[in-house]
């Protein structure tokens, strides 16, 4: 099995491995598993936190998507992130991170992990040399997100992994925005890739989950131990739901991208738009890097309106098809204002430092008919003037 869609559909769900020849993985709800004798050596399943057949099937599928040896499923993207940090770091260790991270990730770093003595330095990782300059004696990990949220900045995974590996540092890449269909960080040299499964992998805005994929045996053993020891596992029902979502990932991503490209071009030409951020546009400052390390540009974009917060509020509140909502990656189109919603936990100065203006609007382009989406955006522009 080589092709992405074939793997997405079949890995972890081989009928010849199922008790009754099921074509779809059954949901195993049992929390505990009986042994034939007291002295039976421990193999197979024992207790569902440590291992569950449905979750196991999903984990095989997750690994296949990122060309990885191992996959691990967690109860949310942040649960996956917490487990990575708890498994691989200790007091006084230092992490160099991209300054334009998902808000919840920054909150986990600054308001939780720092209390346990882990240190973080944020840099503009668009320039790999900025990462190198921030490395200290106690640096253990580099944490990237690419493309970033909400400004679609890119980090050069290959160049940064080379810098990191001169010092044996672990490179973690949050691949949520691109999805494994468009980008595979492990193939570019990263050590750990993570996903908020809640977004494109689940794909239907009906399940919260997280995933980690790795090749290194030692890193995997530590993560596996902590998945059980910390306990933030994905439930059997949710594991099944994520498997169901993944089967259509390729066709969904093709459509997300096609719609996003059309909308990005439409917005770029609109007189009331100041600027569009989408890696697929040749106007994107890192378009060349996007072409080099991604196979497609994804379904996320953002844009600045001419005007300020008031115009942006009127715009998003005039739409009918785009739901005014946080999150992303589902089949339905969503729109939001980072300054008041996803990035409201950052101070205005912090937002301005990374370039998030009050008039910035973030769009998760869904897979509806693009003509309907553009007609809806027209409503937004008319709404500004009222
Ligand atoms: C949503 C998101 C997360 C957090 O995932 P949850 O499933 O919400 O815990 C992490 N990184 C990125 C880029 C995200 O979009």
Short mmCIF file of C-alpha atoms and ligand atoms in Angstrom, two decimals:
data_model
loop_
_atom_site.label_atom_id
_atom_site.label_comp_id
_atom_site.label_asym_id
_atom_site.label_seq_id
_atom_site.Cartn_x
_atom_site.Cartn_y
_atom_site.Cartn_z
CA UNK A 1 0.00 0.00 0.00
CA UNK A 2 1.60 3.23 -1.11
CA UNK A 3 -1.00 5.81 -2.07
CA UNK A 4 -2.26 8.26 0.56
CA UNK A 5 -5.96 7.49 0.09
CA UNK A 6 -5.45 3.71 0.03
CA UNK A 7 -3.57 3.92 3.32
CA UNK A 8 -6.10 6.34 4.83
CA UNK A 9 -8.91 3.94 4.02
CA UNK A 10 -7.34 0.54 4.70
CA UNK A 11 -4.56 0.74 7.31
CA UNK A 12 -5.82 -0.37 10.74
CA UNK A 13 -8.98 -1.82 9.22
CA UNK A 14 -7.88 -5.05 7.56
CA UNK A 15 -10.89 -7.45 7.47
CA UNK A 16 -8.56 -10.47 7.72
CA UNK A 17 -7.46 -9.22 11.16
CA UNK A 18 -11.02 -8.71 12.47
CA UNK A 19 -12.82 -11.42 14.42
CA UNK A 20 -15.81 -11.46 12.04
CA UNK A 21 -14.19 -10.03 8.95
CA UNK A 22 -15.52 -6.51 9.69
CA UNK A 23 -14.68 -4.02 6.95
CA UNK A 24 -14.85 -1.21 9.51
CA UNK A 25 -13.07 -1.32 12.88
CA UNK A 26 -15.52 -2.30 15.67
CA UNK A 27 -15.80 -0.06 18.74
CA UNK A 28 -14.34 -1.98 21.67
CA UNK A 29 -15.87 -0.49 24.80
CA UNK A 30 -14.56 -2.98 27.35
CA UNK A 31 -12.36 -1.25 29.94
CA UNK A 32 -10.68 -4.49 31.00
CA UNK A 33 -9.67 -7.74 29.34
CA UNK A 34 -9.84 -11.22 30.93
CA UNK A 35 -6.84 -13.52 31.18
CA UNK A 36 -7.01 -17.31 30.85
CA UNK A 37 -4.83 -17.88 33.92
CA UNK A 38 -3.15 -15.92 36.71
CA UNK A 39 0.26 -16.88 35.47
CA UNK A 40 -0.39 -16.03 31.87
CA UNK A 41 2.40 -13.73 30.68
CA UNK A 42 1.11 -10.24 30.02
CA UNK A 43 0.50 -9.86 26.34
CA UNK A 44 -2.42 -8.45 24.43
CA UNK A 45 -4.82 -6.04 26.08
CA UNK A 46 -5.07 -5.57 29.85
CA UNK A 47 -6.79 -2.25 30.60
CA UNK A 48 -8.13 0.29 28.10
CA UNK A 49 -6.09 3.28 29.26
CA UNK A 50 -2.91 1.32 28.51
CA UNK A 51 -4.20 -0.11 25.25
CA UNK A 52 -7.52 -0.53 23.44
CA UNK A 53 -8.11 -2.37 20.15
CA UNK A 54 -10.11 0.47 18.54
CA UNK A 55 -7.57 3.11 19.55
CA UNK A 56 -4.81 0.81 18.39
CA UNK A 57 -6.39 0.56 14.94
CA UNK A 58 -6.60 4.34 14.74
CA UNK A 59 -2.98 4.69 15.87
CA UNK A 60 -1.84 2.45 13.01
CA UNK A 61 -3.80 4.60 10.57
CA UNK A 62 -2.37 7.82 12.05
CA UNK A 63 1.18 6.51 11.65
CA UNK A 64 0.53 5.60 8.00
CA UNK A 65 -0.66 9.14 7.18
CA UNK A 66 2.67 10.68 8.22
CA UNK A 67 4.87 7.82 6.87
CA UNK A 68 5.74 7.18 10.51
CA UNK A 69 6.60 4.03 12.40
CA UNK A 70 4.35 4.88 15.35
CA UNK A 71 1.14 6.78 16.06
CA UNK A 72 -0.45 7.76 19.38
CA UNK A 73 -3.96 9.12 19.95
CA UNK A 74 -4.91 11.58 22.69
CA UNK A 75 -8.10 13.19 24.01
CA UNK A 76 -7.25 16.58 22.44
CA UNK A 77 -4.47 18.36 20.58
CA UNK A 78 -3.45 20.02 23.85
CA UNK A 79 -3.43 16.65 25.65
CA UNK A 80 -1.02 15.44 22.97
CA UNK A 81 1.14 18.54 23.46
CA UNK A 82 1.16 18.21 27.26
CA UNK A 83 2.18 14.59 27.00
CA UNK A 84 5.07 15.43 24.63
CA UNK A 85 6.39 18.04 27.09
CA UNK A 86 5.91 15.86 30.18
CA UNK A 87 7.50 12.84 28.49
CA UNK A 88 10.61 14.50 27.09
CA UNK A 89 11.45 17.50 29.30
CA UNK A 90 12.32 18.21 32.90
CA UNK A 91 12.85 21.19 35.17
CA UNK A 92 15.24 23.85 33.74
CA UNK A 93 15.01 22.50 30.18
CA UNK A 94 14.54 25.14 27.50
CA UNK A 95 12.37 25.19 24.37
CA UNK A 96 12.75 27.51 21.36
CA UNK A 97 9.31 28.09 19.83
CA UNK A 98 7.83 29.93 16.86
CA UNK A 99 6.31 33.21 18.10
CA UNK A 100 3.13 32.78 16.05
CA UNK A 101 1.70 29.64 17.72
CA UNK A 102 -1.86 28.53 18.32
CA UNK A 103 -3.11 30.54 21.34
CA UNK A 104 -3.84 27.45 23.45
CA UNK A 105 -0.31 26.17 22.88
CA UNK A 106 1.16 29.44 24.17
CA UNK A 107 -1.17 29.31 27.17
CA UNK A 108 -0.02 25.74 27.95
CA UNK A 109 3.63 26.83 27.70
CA UNK A 110 3.36 30.12 29.62
CA UNK A 111 0.70 29.45 32.21
CA UNK A 112 1.20 25.75 32.93
CA UNK A 113 4.60 24.37 31.91
CA UNK A 114 6.59 27.41 33.08
CA UNK A 115 5.30 26.72 36.62
CA UNK A 116 7.12 23.39 36.45
CA UNK A 117 10.38 25.09 35.55
CA UNK A 118 10.39 24.62 31.77
CA UNK A 119 11.63 27.72 29.92
CA UNK A 120 10.43 29.02 26.55
CA UNK A 121 11.90 31.53 24.11
CA UNK A 122 9.80 32.74 21.18
CA UNK A 123 11.41 33.66 17.87
CA UNK A 124 10.32 34.56 14.38
CA UNK A 125 11.09 31.13 12.93
CA UNK A 126 10.50 32.29 9.34
CA UNK A 127 14.23 32.92 9.49
CA UNK A 128 16.04 29.67 10.54
CA UNK A 129 19.01 31.67 11.88
CA UNK A 130 16.70 33.19 14.52
CA UNK A 131 16.14 29.68 15.84
CA UNK A 132 19.89 29.01 15.93
CA UNK A 133 20.57 32.26 17.83
CA UNK A 134 18.02 31.38 20.53
CA UNK A 135 19.54 27.97 21.32
CA UNK A 136 21.09 27.89 24.81
CA UNK A 137 23.08 25.40 26.89
CA UNK A 138 19.87 23.91 28.32
CA UNK A 139 17.82 23.89 25.09
CA UNK A 140 16.25 20.49 24.46
CA UNK A 141 13.49 21.11 21.97
CA UNK A 142 12.42 23.24 18.99
CA UNK A 143 8.65 23.73 18.64
CA UNK A 144 7.26 24.78 15.26
CA UNK A 145 3.90 25.27 13.68
CA UNK A 146 3.80 25.71 9.90
CA UNK A 147 1.77 27.26 8.39
CA UNK A 148 0.96 29.28 11.51
CA UNK A 149 -2.30 30.46 12.90
CA UNK A 150 -3.67 32.96 11.91
CA UNK A 151 -1.06 34.63 9.67
CA UNK A 152 0.01 31.60 7.62
CA UNK A 153 3.70 32.15 8.23
CA UNK A 154 5.99 29.27 7.29
CA UNK A 155 9.02 27.70 8.94
CA UNK A 156 11.56 25.81 6.85
CA UNK A 157 11.32 22.38 8.51
CA UNK A 158 14.36 20.93 6.76
CA UNK A 159 16.69 23.85 7.46
CA UNK A 160 15.62 24.12 11.11
CA UNK A 161 15.88 20.35 11.66
CA UNK A 162 19.46 20.46 10.39
CA UNK A 163 20.32 23.25 12.83
CA UNK A 164 18.61 21.37 15.68
CA UNK A 165 20.29 18.06 14.96
CA UNK A 166 23.79 19.57 15.19
CA UNK A 167 22.93 19.84 18.90
CA UNK A 168 20.74 16.69 19.27
CA UNK A 169 17.63 18.79 19.89
CA UNK A 170 14.17 17.34 19.32
CA UNK A 171 12.12 19.07 16.60
CA UNK A 172 8.35 19.06 17.11
CA UNK A 173 6.08 20.24 14.28
CA UNK A 174 2.39 21.00 14.76
CA UNK A 175 1.07 19.95 11.33
CA UNK A 176 -2.60 20.72 12.03
CA UNK A 177 -3.04 23.47 9.41
CA UNK A 178 -1.48 21.64 6.45
CA UNK A 179 -2.81 18.16 7.34
CA UNK A 180 -0.75 15.07 6.43
CA UNK A 181 -2.22 15.21 2.95
CA UNK A 182 -0.25 18.34 2.09
CA UNK A 183 2.83 18.12 4.33
CA UNK A 184 4.86 15.41 6.09
CA UNK A 185 7.32 16.97 8.59
CA UNK A 186 9.02 13.68 9.51
CA UNK A 187 10.08 13.23 5.88
CA UNK A 188 11.64 16.72 6.07
CA UNK A 189 13.71 15.86 9.15
CA UNK A 190 11.43 16.61 12.13
CA UNK A 191 11.38 14.14 15.04
CA UNK A 192 7.79 14.49 16.22
CA UNK A 193 4.69 15.58 14.35
CA UNK A 194 1.49 16.45 16.14
CA UNK A 195 -2.08 17.15 15.06
CA UNK A 196 -5.18 18.54 16.60
CA UNK A 197 -7.35 15.74 15.23
CA UNK A 198 -10.29 18.02 16.03
CA UNK A 199 -9.54 19.88 12.79
CA UNK A 200 -8.90 18.27 9.37
CA UNK A 201 -8.37 14.65 10.46
CA UNK A 202 -11.76 14.45 12.18
CA UNK A 203 -13.01 16.86 9.55
CA UNK A 204 -16.66 17.19 10.58
CA UNK A 205 -16.51 19.37 13.71
CA UNK A 206 -17.86 16.55 15.86
CA UNK A 207 -14.86 15.12 17.72
CA UNK A 208 -12.04 16.58 19.85
CA UNK A 209 -8.77 14.66 19.68
CA UNK A 210 -5.01 14.80 19.26
CA UNK A 211 -2.35 12.71 17.54
CA UNK A 212 1.42 12.28 17.69
CA UNK A 213 3.48 10.45 15.09
CA UNK A 214 7.17 9.47 15.41
CA UNK A 215 9.83 7.20 13.92
CA UNK A 216 12.38 7.07 16.75
CA UNK A 217 11.99 3.99 19.00
CA UNK A 218 13.29 5.71 22.12
CA UNK A 219 11.04 8.76 21.77
CA UNK A 220 8.09 6.47 21.07
CA UNK A 221 8.71 4.39 24.21
CA UNK A 222 8.75 7.54 26.35
CA UNK A 223 5.57 8.89 24.76
CA UNK A 224 3.81 5.54 25.05
CA UNK A 225 4.75 5.27 28.74
CA UNK A 226 3.43 8.79 29.41
CA UNK A 227 0.28 8.29 27.33
CA UNK A 228 -0.64 5.65 29.91
CA UNK A 229 0.97 7.31 32.95
CA UNK A 230 -0.61 10.75 32.32
CA UNK A 231 -3.80 9.19 30.98
CA UNK A 232 -5.05 11.69 28.38
CA UNK A 233 -6.19 8.97 25.95
CA UNK A 234 -8.78 9.10 23.16
CA UNK A 235 -11.97 7.11 23.85
CA UNK A 236 -12.92 4.08 21.71
CA UNK A 237 -15.97 5.84 20.27
CA UNK A 238 -13.97 8.96 19.37
CA UNK A 239 -11.20 6.77 17.90
CA UNK A 240 -13.76 5.17 15.60
CA UNK A 241 -15.15 8.58 14.62
CA UNK A 242 -11.67 9.86 13.74
CA UNK A 243 -11.02 6.74 11.61
CA UNK A 244 -14.24 7.45 9.78
CA UNK A 245 -13.16 11.04 9.15
CA UNK A 246 -9.68 10.13 7.91
CA UNK A 247 -11.04 7.95 5.10
CA UNK A 248 -12.19 11.04 3.19
CA UNK A 249 -9.25 13.28 4.13
CA UNK A 250 -7.74 13.32 0.63
CA UNK A 251 -10.94 14.28 -1.21
CA UNK A 252 -11.82 16.85 1.43
CA UNK A 253 -8.38 18.47 1.32
CA UNK A 254 -8.47 18.71 -2.49
CA UNK A 255 -11.76 20.58 -2.28
CA UNK A 256 -10.72 22.74 0.71
CA UNK A 257 -7.70 23.86 -1.28
CA UNK A 258 -9.56 24.50 -4.50
CA UNK A 259 -12.15 26.63 -2.71
CA UNK A 260 -9.50 28.45 -0.65
CA UNK A 261 -7.49 29.34 -3.75
CA UNK A 262 -10.57 30.76 -5.49
CA UNK A 263 -11.54 32.79 -2.42
CA UNK A 264 -7.98 34.02 -1.83
CA UNK A 265 -7.83 35.33 -5.41
CA UNK A 266 -11.29 36.88 -5.13
CA UNK A 267 -10.33 38.68 -1.90
CA UNK A 268 -6.96 39.80 -3.25
CA UNK A 269 -8.71 41.70 -6.03
CA UNK A 270 -11.38 43.25 -3.81
CA UNK A 271 -11.04 47.03 -3.32
CA UNK A 272 -12.04 46.81 0.37
CA UNK A 273 -9.32 44.29 1.20
CA UNK A 274 -5.94 45.50 2.38
CA UNK A 275 -4.08 42.20 2.28
CA UNK A 276 -4.61 38.44 1.92
CA UNK A 277 -2.52 35.79 3.67
CA UNK A 278 -2.55 32.46 1.81
CA UNK A 279 0.58 30.42 1.02
CA UNK A 280 -0.82 29.49 -2.40
CA UNK A 281 -0.74 33.10 -3.63
CA UNK A 282 2.41 34.22 -5.41
CA UNK A 283 2.13 37.40 -3.30
CA UNK A 284 2.77 35.34 -0.15
CA UNK A 285 6.34 36.21 0.93
CA UNK A 286 7.17 32.53 1.49
CA UNK A 287 5.34 31.11 -1.52
CA UNK A 288 8.53 29.46 -2.81
CA UNK A 289 9.09 27.65 0.50
CA UNK A 290 5.43 26.56 0.49
CA UNK A 291 5.91 25.03 -2.96
CA UNK A 292 9.05 23.27 -1.78
CA UNK A 293 7.86 21.70 1.48
CA UNK A 294 4.10 21.32 0.94
CA UNK A 295 2.19 19.41 -1.73
CA UNK A 296 -0.71 21.85 -1.53
CA UNK A 297 -1.61 25.02 0.35
CA UNK A 298 -4.58 23.95 2.47
CA UNK A 299 -7.92 25.50 3.32
CA UNK A 300 -6.94 28.23 5.81
CA UNK A 301 -6.52 31.87 4.90
CA UNK A 302 -6.79 35.25 6.55
CA UNK A 303 -7.17 38.80 5.31
CA UNK A 304 -7.12 42.39 6.53
CA UNK A 305 -9.97 44.68 5.65
CA UNK A 306 -9.41 48.33 4.92
CA UNK A 307 -10.61 49.90 8.15
CA UNK A 308 -10.51 48.60 11.71
CA UNK A 309 -12.28 46.48 14.25
CA UNK A 310 -15.75 47.96 13.59
CA UNK A 311 -15.63 47.12 9.89
CA UNK A 312 -14.38 43.61 10.63
CA UNK A 313 -17.20 43.02 13.15
CA UNK A 314 -19.82 44.21 10.65
CA UNK A 315 -18.32 42.02 7.95
CA UNK A 316 -18.39 38.76 9.87
CA UNK A 317 -21.80 39.45 11.40
CA UNK A 318 -23.35 39.94 7.92
CA UNK A 319 -22.55 36.43 6.70
CA UNK A 320 -25.09 33.61 6.50
CA UNK A 321 -23.18 30.52 5.30
CA UNK A 322 -19.87 31.14 7.10
CA UNK A 323 -20.52 30.37 10.76
CA UNK A 324 -19.01 32.89 13.18
CA UNK A 325 -17.00 30.34 15.12
CA UNK A 326 -13.57 29.36 16.38
CA UNK A 327 -11.95 26.09 15.31
CA UNK A 328 -11.27 25.02 11.73
CA UNK A 329 -10.85 22.10 9.38
CA UNK A 330 -14.45 20.92 9.17
CA UNK A 331 -16.52 20.54 6.00
CA UNK A 332 -18.42 23.73 6.86
CA UNK A 333 -16.90 27.18 6.37
CA UNK A 334 -16.08 29.14 9.52
CA UNK A 335 -15.00 32.72 10.01
CA UNK A 336 -13.65 34.58 13.03
CA UNK A 337 -11.84 37.67 14.30
CA UNK A 338 -8.56 36.65 15.96
CA UNK A 339 -8.36 39.95 17.91
CA UNK A 340 -11.66 39.25 19.70
CA UNK A 341 -11.85 35.44 19.50
CA UNK A 342 -9.00 32.93 19.03
CA UNK A 343 -6.23 35.35 19.99
CA UNK A 344 -8.06 37.44 22.58
CA UNK A 345 -5.98 35.82 25.35
CA UNK A 346 -2.91 37.64 23.97
CA UNK A 347 -2.47 41.30 24.88
CA UNK A 348 -2.81 43.87 22.11
CA UNK A 349 0.97 44.40 22.20
CA UNK A 350 1.62 40.67 21.84
CA UNK A 351 -0.79 40.51 18.91
CA UNK A 352 0.80 43.50 17.25
CA UNK A 353 4.27 42.04 17.74
CA UNK A 354 3.37 39.02 15.60
CA UNK A 355 1.34 41.12 13.16
CA UNK A 356 -2.29 40.38 14.11
CA UNK A 357 -4.22 43.57 13.37
CA UNK A 358 -7.73 44.36 14.65
CA UNK A 359 -9.11 44.17 11.11
CA UNK A 360 -7.71 40.67 10.52
CA UNK A 361 -10.30 38.03 9.63
CA UNK A 362 -9.47 34.31 9.64
CA UNK A 363 -11.35 31.91 7.39
CA UNK A 364 -11.55 28.14 7.47
CA UNK A 365 -12.77 27.50 3.94
CA UNK A 366 -15.17 24.57 3.85
CA UNK A 367 -16.12 22.27 1.01
CA UNK A 368 -19.44 23.89 0.05
CA UNK A 369 -20.01 25.22 -3.50
CA UNK A 370 -17.53 28.05 -3.88
CA UNK A 371 -19.99 30.31 -5.75
CA UNK A 372 -22.25 30.25 -2.69
CA UNK A 373 -19.31 31.11 -0.45
CA UNK A 374 -18.29 34.07 -2.61
CA UNK A 375 -21.87 35.32 -2.72
CA UNK A 376 -21.89 35.16 1.09
CA UNK A 377 -18.65 37.18 1.29
CA UNK A 378 -20.30 39.81 -0.94
CA UNK A 379 -22.89 40.16 1.83
CA UNK A 380 -20.05 40.87 4.23
CA UNK A 381 -18.69 43.70 2.08
CA UNK A 382 -22.18 45.18 1.71
CA UNK A 383 -22.58 44.85 5.50
CA UNK A 384 -19.53 47.08 6.14
CA UNK A 385 -21.17 49.97 4.38
CA UNK A 386 -24.40 49.82 6.37
C1 LIG B 1 -6.81 23.50 17.65
C2 LIG B 1 -5.34 23.50 17.61
C3 LIG B 1 -4.58 22.95 18.65
C4 LIG B 1 -5.20 22.41 19.91
O1 LIG B 1 -5.96 21.26 19.68
P1 LIG B 1 -7.26 20.86 20.53
O2 LIG B 1 -7.73 19.63 19.86
O3 LIG B 1 -8.22 22.00 20.45
O4 LIG B 1 -6.79 20.63 21.93
C5 LIG B 1 -3.19 22.94 18.51
N1 LIG B 1 -2.60 23.45 17.42
C6 LIG B 1 -3.29 23.99 16.41
C7 LIG B 1 -2.57 24.55 15.23
C8 LIG B 1 -4.68 24.04 16.46
O5 LIG B 1 -5.36 24.60 15.46
#
